[in-house]
Coordinates of N, CA and C in Angstrom, one line a residue:
M1223 N 6.9 -15.6 -17.4 CA 5.7 -15.1 -16.8 C 5.0 -16.1 -16.0
S1224 N 5.1 -17.4 -16.3 CA 4.5 -18.4 -15.5 C 5.1 -18.5 -14.2
A1225 N 6.4 -18.2 -14.1 CA 7.1 -18.2 -12.8 C 6.6 -17.1 -11.9
V1226 N 6.3 -15.9 -12.5 CA 5.8 -14.8 -11.7 C 4.4 -15.2 -11.2
V1227 N 3.6 -15.7 -12.0 CA 2.2 -16.1 -11.6 C 2.3 -17.2 -10.5
A1228 N 3.2 -18.1 -10.6 CA 3.3 -19.2 -9.6 C 3.7 -18.7 -8.3
I1229 N 4.7 -17.8 -8.3 CA 5.2 -17.2 -7.0 C 4.1 -16.3 -6.4
A1230 N 3.4 -15.5 -7.3 CA 2.3 -14.6 -6.7 C 1.2 -15.5 -6.1
K1231 N 0.8 -16.6 -6.8 CA -0.2 -17.5 -6.3 C 0.2 -18.1 -5.0
K1232 N 1.4 -18.6 -4.9 CA 1.9 -19.2 -3.7 C 1.9 -18.2 -2.6
E1233 N 2.3 -16.9 -2.8 CA 2.3 -15.9 -1.8 C 0.9 -15.6 -1.3
L1234 N 0.0 -15.5 -2.2 CA -1.4 -15.2 -1.9 C -2.0 -16.3 -1.1
L1235 N -1.8 -17.6 -1.5 CA -2.4 -18.7 -0.8 C -1.7 -18.9 0.6
T1236 N -0.5 -18.5 0.7 CA 0.2 -18.6 2.0 C -0.6 -17.8 3.1
Y1237 N -1.1 -16.6 2.7 CA -1.8 -15.7 3.6 C -3.2 -16.3 3.9
F1238 N -3.9 -16.8 2.9 CA -5.2 -17.3 3.1 C -5.3 -18.7 3.7
R1239 N -4.2 -19.4 3.7 CA -4.1 -20.7 4.4 C -3.8 -20.6 5.9
S1240 N -3.5 -19.3 6.3 CA -3.3 -19.0 7.7 C -4.3 -18.0 8.1
P1241 N -4.4 -17.7 9.4 CA -5.4 -16.7 9.9 C -5.0 -15.3 9.5
I1242 N -3.8 -15.1 9.0 CA -3.2 -13.7 8.8 C -4.2 -12.9 8.0
A1243 N -4.5 -13.4 6.8 CA -5.3 -12.6 5.8 C -6.6 -12.2 6.4
Y1244 N -7.3 -13.2 7.0 CA -8.6 -13.0 7.6 C -8.6 -12.1 8.8
I1245 N -7.6 -12.2 9.6 CA -7.5 -11.2 10.7 C -7.3 -9.8 10.2
I1246 N -6.4 -9.6 9.3 CA -6.1 -8.3 8.7 C -7.4 -7.7 8.1
I1247 N -8.1 -8.5 7.3 CA -9.3 -8.0 6.6 C -10.4 -7.7 7.6
I1248 N -10.6 -8.5 8.6 CA -11.6 -8.3 9.6 C -11.3 -7.1 10.5
V1249 N -10.1 -7.0 10.9 CA -9.7 -5.8 11.8 C -9.8 -4.5 11.0
M1250 N -9.3 -4.5 9.8 CA -9.3 -3.3 9.0 C -10.8 -2.9 8.6
M1251 N -11.6 -3.9 8.3 CA -13.0 -3.6 8.0 C -13.7 -3.0 9.2
A1252 N -13.4 -3.6 10.4 CA -14.0 -3.1 11.6 C -13.7 -1.6 11.8
I1253 N -12.4 -1.3 11.6 CA -11.9 0.1 11.8 C -12.6 1.0 10.8
F1254 N -12.5 0.6 9.5 CA -13.1 1.4 8.4 C -14.6 1.6 8.7
N1255 N -15.3 0.5 9.1 CA -16.8 0.7 9.3 C -17.1 1.7 10.4
I1256 N -16.3 1.7 11.5 CA -16.5 2.6 12.6 C -16.3 4.1 12.0
F1257 N -15.2 4.3 11.3 CA -15.0 5.7 10.8 C -16.0 6.0 9.7
F1258 N -16.4 5.1 8.9 CA -17.4 5.4 7.8 C -18.7 5.9 8.4
F1259 N -19.2 5.2 9.4 CA -20.5 5.6 10.0 C -20.4 6.8 10.9
M1260 N -19.2 7.0 11.5 CA -19.0 8.3 12.3 C -19.0 9.5 11.3
I1261 N -18.2 9.3 10.2 CA -18.1 10.4 9.2 C -19.4 10.7 8.5
A1262 N -20.1 9.6 8.2 CA -21.4 9.8 7.5 C -22.4 10.4 8.4
D1263 N -22.4 10.1 9.7 CA -23.4 10.6 10.6 C -23.0 12.1 10.9
D1264 N -21.8 12.4 10.9 CA -21.3 13.8 11.2 C -21.5 14.7 10.0
N1265 N -21.2 14.3 8.9 CA -21.2 15.1 7.7 C -22.5 15.1 6.9
R1266 N -23.2 14.0 7.0 CA -24.5 13.8 6.3 C -24.3 14.0 4.8
E1267 N -23.1 13.5 4.3 CA -22.8 13.7 2.9 C -22.6 12.3 2.2
T1268 N -22.9 12.3 0.9 CA -22.7 11.0 0.2 C -21.3 11.1 -0.5
S1269 N -20.3 11.2 0.4 CA -19.0 11.3 -0.1 C -18.1 10.4 0.7
L1270 N -17.0 9.9 0.1 CA -16.1 9.0 0.8 C -14.7 9.6 1.0
Q1271 N -14.7 10.9 0.8 CA -13.4 11.6 0.8 C -12.6 11.4 2.1
E1272 N -13.3 11.6 3.2 CA -12.7 11.5 4.5 C -12.4 10.0 4.8
V1273 N -13.2 9.1 4.3 CA -13.0 7.7 4.5 C -11.7 7.3 3.8
F1274 N -11.4 7.8 2.6 CA -10.2 7.5 1.9 C -9.0 8.0 2.7
Q1275 N -9.1 9.1 3.3 CA -8.0 9.7 4.1 C -7.7 8.9 5.3
V1276 N -8.8 8.3 5.9 CA -8.6 7.4 7.0 C -7.9 6.1 6.6
M1277 N -8.3 5.6 5.4 CA -7.7 4.4 4.9 C -6.2 4.6 4.6
E1278 N -5.9 5.8 4.0 CA -4.5 6.1 3.8 C -3.7 6.1 5.1
F1279 N -4.2 6.7 6.1 CA -3.5 6.7 7.4 C -3.3 5.3 8.0
M1280 N -4.3 4.5 7.9 CA -4.3 3.2 8.4 C -3.3 2.3 7.6
F1281 N -3.2 2.5 6.3 CA -2.3 1.7 5.5 C -0.8 2.0 5.8
V1282 N -0.6 3.3 6.2 CA 0.8 3.6 6.6 C 1.3 2.7 7.7
F1283 N 0.4 2.3 8.6 CA 0.7 1.5 9.8 C 0.6 0.0 9.5
V1284 N -0.4 -0.4 8.7 CA -0.7 -1.8 8.5 C 0.2 -2.4 7.4
L1285 N 0.4 -1.8 6.3 CA 1.1 -2.4 5.2 C 2.6 -2.8 5.5
P1286 N 3.3 -2.0 6.3 CA 4.7 -2.5 6.7 C 4.6 -3.9 7.4
I1287 N 3.6 -4.1 8.2 CA 3.4 -5.4 8.9 C 3.1 -6.5 7.9
M1288 N 2.3 -6.2 6.9 CA 1.9 -7.1 5.9 C 3.1 -7.5 5.0
T1289 N 4.0 -6.6 4.7 CA 5.1 -6.8 3.8 C 6.4 -7.2 4.4
M1290 N 6.5 -7.1 5.7 CA 7.8 -7.3 6.3 C 8.3 -8.7 6.1
R1291 N 7.5 -9.7 5.9 CA 7.9 -11.1 5.8 C 8.2 -11.5 4.3
L1292 N 7.9 -10.7 3.3 CA 8.0 -11.1 1.9 C 9.3 -11.7 1.5
L1293 N 10.4 -11.0 1.8 CA 11.7 -11.5 1.5 C 12.5 -11.9 2.8
A1294 N 12.3 -11.1 3.8 CA 13.0 -11.3 5.1 C 12.8 -12.8 5.6
E1295 N 11.6 -13.3 5.5 CA 11.3 -14.6 6.0 C 12.0 -15.7 5.2
E1296 N 12.1 -15.4 3.8 CA 12.8 -16.4 3.0 C 14.2 -16.4 3.4
K1297 N 14.8 -15.3 3.8 CA 16.2 -15.3 4.2 C 16.4 -16.0 5.5
S1298 N 15.6 -15.7 6.5 CA 15.7 -16.2 7.8 C 15.5 -17.8 7.8
T1299 N 14.7 -18.3 6.9 CA 14.4 -19.7 6.9 C 15.3 -20.5 5.9
G1300 N 16.1 -19.7 5.1 CA 17.0 -20.3 4.2 C 16.5 -20.7 2.9
T1301 N 15.2 -20.4 2.7 CA 14.6 -20.8 1.4 C 14.9 -19.8 0.3
M1302 N 15.5 -18.7 0.6 CA 16.0 -17.7 -0.4 C 17.1 -18.3 -1.2
E1303 N 17.9 -19.2 -0.6 CA 19.0 -19.8 -1.3 C 18.4 -20.7 -2.4
F1304 N 17.3 -21.4 -2.1 CA 16.6 -22.2 -3.1 C 16.1 -21.4 -4.2
L1305 N 15.5 -20.3 -3.9 CA 14.9 -19.4 -5.0 C 16.0 -18.9 -5.9
M1306 N 17.1 -18.5 -5.2 CA 18.2 -17.8 -6.0 C 18.9 -18.8 -6.9
T1307 N 18.9 -20.1 -6.6 CA 19.6 -21.1 -7.4 C 18.6 -21.8 -8.3
A1308 N 17.3 -21.6 -8.2 CA 16.3 -22.2 -9.0 C 16.3 -21.5 -10.4
P1309 N 15.8 -22.1 -11.4 CA 15.8 -21.5 -12.8 C 14.7 -20.4 -12.9
I1310 N 14.8 -19.5 -11.9 CA 13.9 -18.3 -11.9 C 14.7 -17.0 -11.8
S1311 N 14.3 -16.1 -12.6 CA 15.1 -14.8 -12.6 C 14.7 -14.0 -11.4
N1312 N 15.7 -13.2 -11.0 CA 15.4 -12.3 -9.9 C 14.2 -11.4 -10.1
S1313 N 14.0 -11.0 -11.3 CA 12.8 -10.1 -11.7 C 11.6 -10.9 -11.4
A1314 N 11.5 -12.2 -11.7 CA 10.3 -13.0 -11.5 C 10.1 -13.1 -10.0
I1315 N 11.1 -13.3 -9.2 CA 10.9 -13.4 -7.7 C 10.3 -12.1 -7.2
V1316 N 10.9 -11.0 -7.6 CA 10.4 -9.7 -7.1 C 9.0 -9.4 -7.5
L1317 N 8.7 -9.6 -8.8 CA 7.4 -9.4 -9.3 C 6.3 -10.3 -8.7
G1318 N 6.7 -11.6 -8.6 CA 5.8 -12.6 -8.0 C 5.4 -12.2 -6.6
K1319 N 6.4 -11.9 -5.8 CA 6.2 -11.5 -4.4 C 5.3 -10.2 -4.3
Y1320 N 5.7 -9.3 -5.2 CA 4.9 -8.0 -5.2 C 3.5 -8.2 -5.6
L1321 N 3.2 -8.9 -6.7 CA 1.9 -9.1 -7.2 C 1.0 -10.0 -6.2
G1322 N 1.7 -10.9 -5.5 CA 0.9 -11.7 -4.6 C 0.4 -10.8 -3.5
M1323 N 1.2 -9.9 -2.9 CA 0.8 -9.0 -1.9 C -0.2 -8.0 -2.4
L1324 N 0.0 -7.5 -3.7 CA -0.9 -6.6 -4.3 C -2.3 -7.2 -4.5
A1325 N -2.4 -8.5 -4.8 CA -3.6 -9.2 -4.9 C -4.4 -9.2 -3.6
L1326 N -3.7 -9.5 -2.5 CA -4.3 -9.5 -1.2 C -4.8 -8.1 -0.8
F1327 N -4.0 -7.1 -1.1 CA -4.4 -5.7 -0.9 C -5.6 -5.3 -1.7
S1328 N -5.7 -5.8 -2.9 CA -6.8 -5.5 -3.8 C -8.1 -6.2 -3.2
V1329 N -8.0 -7.3 -2.6 CA -9.1 -8.0 -2.0 C -9.6 -7.1 -0.8
L1330 N -8.7 -6.6 0.0 CA -9.0 -5.7 1.1 C -9.8 -4.4 0.6
I1331 N -9.3 -3.9 -0.5 CA -9.9 -2.7 -1.1 C -11.3 -3.0 -1.6
A1332 N -11.4 -4.2 -2.2 CA -12.7 -4.6 -2.8 C -13.8 -4.8 -1.7
T1333 N -13.4 -5.1 -0.5 CA -14.4 -5.3 0.6 C -15.0 -3.9 1.0
T1334 N -14.3 -2.9 0.7 CA -14.8 -1.5 1.0 C -15.8 -1.0 0.0
L1335 N -16.0 -1.7 -1.1 CA -16.9 -1.3 -2.1 C -18.4 -1.2 -1.5
V1336 N -18.6 -1.9 -0.4 CA -19.9 -1.8 0.2 C -20.2 -0.4 0.6
Y1337 N -19.2 0.4 0.9 CA -19.4 1.8 1.2 C -20.0 2.6 0.0
Y1338 N -19.5 2.2 -1.2 CA -20.0 2.9 -2.4 C -21.5 2.5 -2.6
A1339 N -21.8 1.2 -2.3 CA -23.2 0.7 -2.4 C -24.1 1.5 -1.5
I1340 N -23.6 1.8 -0.3 CA -24.4 2.5 0.7 C -24.7 3.9 0.3
V1341 N -23.6 4.6 -0.1 CA -23.8 6.0 -0.5 C -24.6 6.1 -1.8
E1342 N -24.5 5.1 -2.6 CA -25.3 5.1 -3.9 C -26.8 4.9 -3.6
Y1343 N -27.1 4.1 -2.6 CA -28.4 3.7 -2.2 C -29.1 4.9 -1.5
F1344 N -28.4 5.6 -0.7 CA -29.0 6.6 0.1 C -28.9 8.1 -0.4
G1345 N -28.1 8.2 -1.5 CA -27.9 9.5 -2.1 C -27.5 9.5 -3.5
R1346 N -27.0 10.6 -4.0 CA -26.6 10.7 -5.4 C -25.2 11.2 -5.4
P1347 N -24.2 10.3 -5.2 CA -22.8 10.6 -5.1 C -22.3 10.9 -6.5
D1348 N -21.2 11.7 -6.5 CA -20.4 11.9 -7.7 C -19.6 10.7 -8.0
R1349 N -20.1 9.9 -9.0 CA -19.5 8.6 -9.2 C -18.1 8.7 -9.7
M1350 N -17.8 9.7 -10.5 CA -16.4 9.8 -11.0 C -15.4 10.2 -9.9
T1351 N -15.9 11.0 -8.9 CA -15.1 11.3 -7.8 C -14.8 10.1 -6.9
L1352 N -15.8 9.3 -6.7 CA -15.6 8.1 -6.0 C -14.7 7.1 -6.7
L1353 N -14.8 7.0 -8.0 CA -13.9 6.1 -8.8 C -12.5 6.6 -8.7
S1354 N -12.3 8.0 -8.8 CA -11.0 8.6 -8.7 C -10.4 8.3 -7.3
G1355 N -11.2 8.4 -6.3 CA -10.7 8.1 -4.9 C -10.2 6.7 -4.8
Y1356 N -11.0 5.7 -5.3 CA -10.6 4.3 -5.3 C -9.3 4.1 -6.1
V1357 N -9.2 4.7 -7.2 CA -8.0 4.6 -8.0 C -6.8 5.1 -7.2
G1358 N -7.0 6.3 -6.6 CA -5.9 6.9 -5.8 C -5.4 6.0 -4.6
I1359 N -6.4 5.5 -3.9 CA -6.0 4.7 -2.7 C -5.4 3.4 -3.1
W1360 N -5.8 2.8 -4.2 CA -5.2 1.6 -4.7 C -3.8 1.8 -5.2
L1361 N -3.6 2.9 -5.9 CA -2.2 3.3 -6.4 C -1.3 3.5 -5.2
E1362 N -1.8 4.2 -4.2 CA -1.0 4.5 -3.0 C -0.6 3.2 -2.3
G1363 N -1.6 2.3 -2.1 CA -1.3 1.1 -1.5 C -0.3 0.3 -2.2
A1364 N -0.4 0.3 -3.6 CA 0.6 -0.4 -4.4 C 2.0 0.2 -4.2
F1365 N 2.1 1.5 -4.1 CA 3.3 2.1 -3.8 C 3.9 1.7 -2.4
F1366 N 3.0 1.7 -1.4 CA 3.4 1.3 -0.1 C 3.9 -0.1 0.0
I1367 N 3.3 -1.0 -0.8 CA 3.7 -2.4 -0.8 C 5.1 -2.5 -1.4
A1368 N 5.4 -1.7 -2.5 CA 6.7 -1.7 -3.1 C 7.7 -1.2 -2.2
V1369 N 7.4 -0.2 -1.4 CA 8.4 0.3 -0.3 C 8.6 -0.8 0.7
G1370 N 7.6 -1.5 1.1 CA 7.7 -2.6 2.1 C 8.5 -3.7 1.6
L1371 N 8.3 -4.1 0.3 CA 9.1 -5.2 -0.3 C 10.6 -4.8 -0.4
L1372 N 10.9 -3.5 -0.7 CA 12.3 -3.1 -0.8 C 12.9 -3.2 0.6
A1373 N 12.2 -2.8 1.7 CA 12.7 -2.8 3.0 C 13.0 -4.3 3.4
S1374 N 12.1 -5.2 3.0 CA 12.2 -6.6 3.4 C 13.4 -7.2 2.7
S1375 N 13.8 -6.7 1.5 CA 15.0 -7.2 0.8 C 16.3 -6.9 1.5
W1376 N 16.3 -5.9 2.4 CA 17.5 -5.4 3.0 C 17.9 -6.2 4.3
T1377 N 17.1 -7.0 4.8 CA 17.4 -7.7 6.0 C 16.7 -9.1 6.1
R1378 N 17.2 -9.9 7.0 CA 16.6 -11.2 7.3 C 15.7 -11.2 8.5
H1379 N 15.6 -10.0 9.1 CA 14.8 -9.8 10.3 C 13.5 -9.1 10.0
Q1380 N 12.3 -9.7 10.2 CA 11.1 -9.1 9.8 C 10.8 -7.8 10.6
I1381 N 11.1 -7.7 11.9 CA 10.8 -6.5 12.6 C 11.7 -5.4 12.1
V1382 N 12.9 -5.7 11.8 CA 13.8 -4.6 11.2 C 13.2 -4.1 9.9
A1383 N 12.7 -5.1 9.1 CA 12.1 -4.7 7.8 C 10.9 -3.8 8.0
A1384 N 10.1 -4.1 9.0 CA 9.0 -3.3 9.3 C 9.4 -1.9 9.7
M1385 N 10.4 -1.8 10.6 CA 10.9 -0.5 11.1 C 11.4 0.4 9.9
M1386 N 12.2 -0.2 9.0 CA 12.7 0.5 7.9 C 11.6 1.0 7.0
S1387 N 10.6 0.1 6.8 CA 9.4 0.5 6.0 C 8.7 1.6 6.6
Y1388 N 8.5 1.6 7.9 CA 7.8 2.6 8.7 C 8.6 4.0 8.5
S1389 N 9.9 3.9 8.6 CA 10.7 5.1 8.5 C 10.5 5.8 7.1
M1390 N 10.4 5.0 6.1 CA 10.3 5.6 4.7 C 8.8 6.1 4.5
L1391 N 7.8 5.3 5.0 CA 6.5 5.7 4.8 C 6.1 6.9 5.6
F1392 N 6.6 7.0 6.9 CA 6.4 8.1 7.7 C 7.0 9.4 7.1
L1393 N 8.1 9.3 6.5 CA 8.8 10.4 5.9 C 7.9 10.9 4.7
L1394 N 7.4 10.0 3.9 CA 6.6 10.4 2.8 C 5.2 10.9 3.2
Y1395 N 4.6 10.3 4.2 CA 3.3 10.7 4.6 C 3.3 12.0 5.4
F1396 N 4.2 12.1 6.3 CA 4.2 13.3 7.2 C 5.0 14.5 6.7
S1397 N 5.7 14.3 5.5 CA 6.5 15.4 5.0 C 5.6 16.6 4.7
H1398 N 4.3 16.4 4.5 CA 3.4 17.5 4.2 C 3.3 18.4 5.4
S1399 N 3.6 17.9 6.6 CA 3.4 18.7 7.8 C 4.5 19.8 8.0
V1400 N 5.7 19.6 7.3 CA 6.8 20.5 7.5 C 6.9 21.5 6.4
T1401 N 5.9 21.6 5.5 CA 6.0 22.6 4.4 C 6.0 24.0 4.9
P1402 N 5.4 24.3 6.1 CA 5.5 25.7 6.5 C 6.9 26.2 6.8
Y1403 N 7.8 25.3 6.9 CA 9.2 25.7 7.2 C 10.0 25.8 5.9
F1404 N 9.4 25.6 4.8 CA 10.1 25.7 3.5 C 9.4 26.8 2.6
S1405 N 10.0 27.2 1.6 CA 9.4 28.1 0.6 C 10.0 27.9 -0.8
G1406 N 9.4 28.4 -1.8 CA 9.9 28.3 -3.1 C 10.0 26.9 -3.6
T1407 N 11.1 26.6 -4.3 CA 11.3 25.3 -4.9 C 11.4 24.2 -3.9
A1408 N 12.0 24.5 -2.7 CA 12.1 23.5 -1.7 C 10.7 23.0 -1.2
K1409 N 9.8 24.0 -1.1 CA 8.5 23.7 -0.6 C 7.7 22.9 -1.7
S1410 N 7.9 23.2 -2.9 CA 7.3 22.5 -4.0 C 7.8 21.0 -4.0
V1411 N 9.0 20.8 -3.8 CA 9.6 19.5 -3.8 C 9.0 18.6 -2.6
V1412 N 9.0 19.3 -1.5 CA 8.4 18.6 -0.3 C 7.0 18.2 -0.5
L1413 N 6.2 19.1 -1.1 CA 4.8 18.8 -1.4 C 4.7 17.7 -2.4
Y1414 N 5.5 17.7 -3.4 CA 5.4 16.6 -4.4 C 5.8 15.3 -3.8
L1415 N 6.7 15.2 -2.9 CA 7.1 14.0 -2.3 C 6.1 13.4 -1.3
S1416 N 5.2 14.3 -0.8 CA 4.2 13.9 0.2 C 3.1 13.0 -0.5
T1417 N 2.8 11.9 0.0 CA 1.8 11.0 -0.5 C 0.4 11.7 -0.3
R1418 N 0.3 12.4 0.8 CA -1.0 13.1 1.1 C -1.4 14.1 0.0
T1419 N -0.4 14.8 -0.6 CA -0.7 15.7 -1.6 C -1.4 15.1 -2.8
H1420 N -0.8 13.9 -3.2 CA -1.3 13.3 -4.4 C -2.7 12.6 -4.2
L1421 N -2.8 12.0 -3.0 CA -4.1 11.3 -2.7 C -5.2 12.4 -2.6
D1422 N -4.9 13.5 -2.0 CA -5.9 14.6 -1.9 C -6.5 15.0 -3.3
H1423 N -5.6 14.9 -4.3 CA -6.1 15.3 -5.6 C -7.1 14.2 -6.1
F1424 N -6.7 12.9 -5.9 CA -7.6 11.8 -6.3 C -8.9 11.8 -5.6
V1425 N -8.9 12.0 -4.3 CA -10.2 12.0 -3.6 C -11.1 13.2 -3.9
A1426 N -10.5 14.2 -4.4 CA -11.2 15.4 -4.9 C -11.7 15.3 -6.3
G1427 N -11.4 14.1 -6.9 CA -11.9 13.9 -8.3 C -10.9 14.4 -9.3
I1428 N -9.7 14.8 -8.9 CA -8.8 15.4 -9.9 C -7.6 14.4 -10.1
I1429 N -7.5 13.9 -11.4 CA -6.5 13.0 -11.8 C -5.6 13.7 -12.7
T1430 N -4.3 13.9 -12.3 CA -3.4 14.5 -13.2 C -2.2 13.5 -13.5
A1431 N -1.5 13.8 -14.6 CA -0.4 13.0 -15.0 C 0.7 13.0 -14.0
A1432 N 0.9 14.1 -13.3 CA 1.9 14.2 -12.3 C 1.6 13.2 -11.1
D1433 N 0.4 13.1 -10.7 CA 0.0 12.2 -9.6 C 0.2 10.8 -10.0
V1434 N -0.3 10.4 -11.2 CA -0.1 9.0 -11.7 C 1.4 8.7 -11.8
V1435 N 2.1 9.6 -12.4 CA 3.6 9.3 -12.5 C 4.3 9.2 -11.2
Y1436 N 3.8 10.0 -10.2 CA 4.4 9.9 -8.9 C 4.3 8.4 -8.3
Y1437 N 3.1 7.9 -8.4 CA 2.9 6.5 -7.8 C 3.6 5.5 -8.7
L1438 N 3.4 5.5 -10.0 CA 4.0 4.5 -10.9 C 5.5 4.5 -10.8
S1439 N 6.1 5.7 -10.9 CA 7.6 5.8 -10.8 C 8.1 5.3 -9.5
G1440 N 7.4 5.6 -8.4 CA 7.8 5.2 -7.1 C 7.8 3.6 -7.0
I1441 N 6.7 3.0 -7.6 CA 6.6 1.6 -7.6 C 7.8 1.0 -8.4
V1442 N 8.0 1.5 -9.6 CA 9.1 1.0 -10.5 C 10.4 1.1 -9.8
V1443 N 10.7 2.3 -9.3 CA 12.0 2.5 -8.6 C 12.2 1.5 -7.5
C1444 N 11.2 1.3 -6.7 CA 11.3 0.4 -5.5 C 11.5 -1.1 -6.0
L1445 N 10.9 -1.5 -7.1 CA 11.0 -2.8 -7.6 C 12.4 -3.0 -8.2
I1446 N 12.9 -2.0 -8.9 CA 14.2 -2.1 -9.4 C 15.3 -2.2 -8.3
L1447 N 15.2 -1.4 -7.3 CA 16.1 -1.4 -6.2 C 16.0 -2.7 -5.4
T1448 N 14.8 -3.3 -5.4 CA 14.7 -4.6 -4.7 C 15.4 -5.7 -5.5
R1449 N 15.3 -5.6 -6.8 CA 16.0 -6.6 -7.7 C 17.5 -6.4 -7.6
L1450 N 18.0 -5.2 -7.5 CA 19.4 -5.0 -7.3 C 19.9 -5.5 -6.0
S1451 N 19.0 -5.3 -5.0 CA 19.3 -5.8 -3.6 C 19.5 -7.3 -3.6
L1452 N 18.7 -8.0 -4.4 CA 18.8 -9.5 -4.4 C 20.1 -9.9 -5.2
E1453 N 20.4 -9.1 -6.3 CA 21.5 -9.5 -7.1 C 22.8 -9.2 -6.4
N1454 N 22.9 -8.2 -5.6 CA 24.1 -7.9 -4.8 C 24.2 -8.6 -3.5
R1455 N 23.2 -9.4 -3.2 CA 23.2 -10.2 -2.0 C 23.5 -9.4 -0.8
L1456 N 22.8 -8.2 -0.7 CA 23.1 -7.3 0.4 C 22.7 -7.9 1.8
W1457 N 22.0 -9.0 1.7 CA 21.5 -9.6 3.0 C 22.5 -10.6 3.6
H1458 N 23.6 -10.9 2.9 CA 24.6 -11.8 3.5 C 25.4 -11.1 4.6

């Protein structure tokens, strides 16, 4: 466990010792702020439902960029050999990398809590619905990070890792758009695979076991596949 914490801490500090984390947070907050005030001015509602949907859309594009270096950079610089020969399990490497990025993502989400403070001050929002929305967007981000980590384990080239991550996330996010072409069981499967379907439930204040299982199982599967990728040395 200490190895996991050490790797996660190193990963997090790597971002904050460079301008990367600050640039990402500042740019994302600027975009979120613009949409928050536009939505609030247009709807005149004490709700963050549309803000969460904007955040989801932005994370589809931003998180692959944030995760592309996680393992690909280690391979390109040769430090992966050191990690693989050190007395650290492959599981610790994967979990450490994942938790380090998840911590950075959590900091980004925490900066948006100012929106809750604003709607709480100016109105009477449904607190449970807002809490449900935050839980949903955090789980979705955690899932996206796991997808990005998996893609990064398949190559030593960061751009290639980002492109593979984009391909998987676009498939999951935009699959909702092709449901009119399906019916019956096939339509139900496509709807279940769509990340938008599950986040819509969370932002509406509805938390079901199926939605939670969707995100958690997706995270676990991606982490297991990432571990297998390291064990099989697919990047050689």
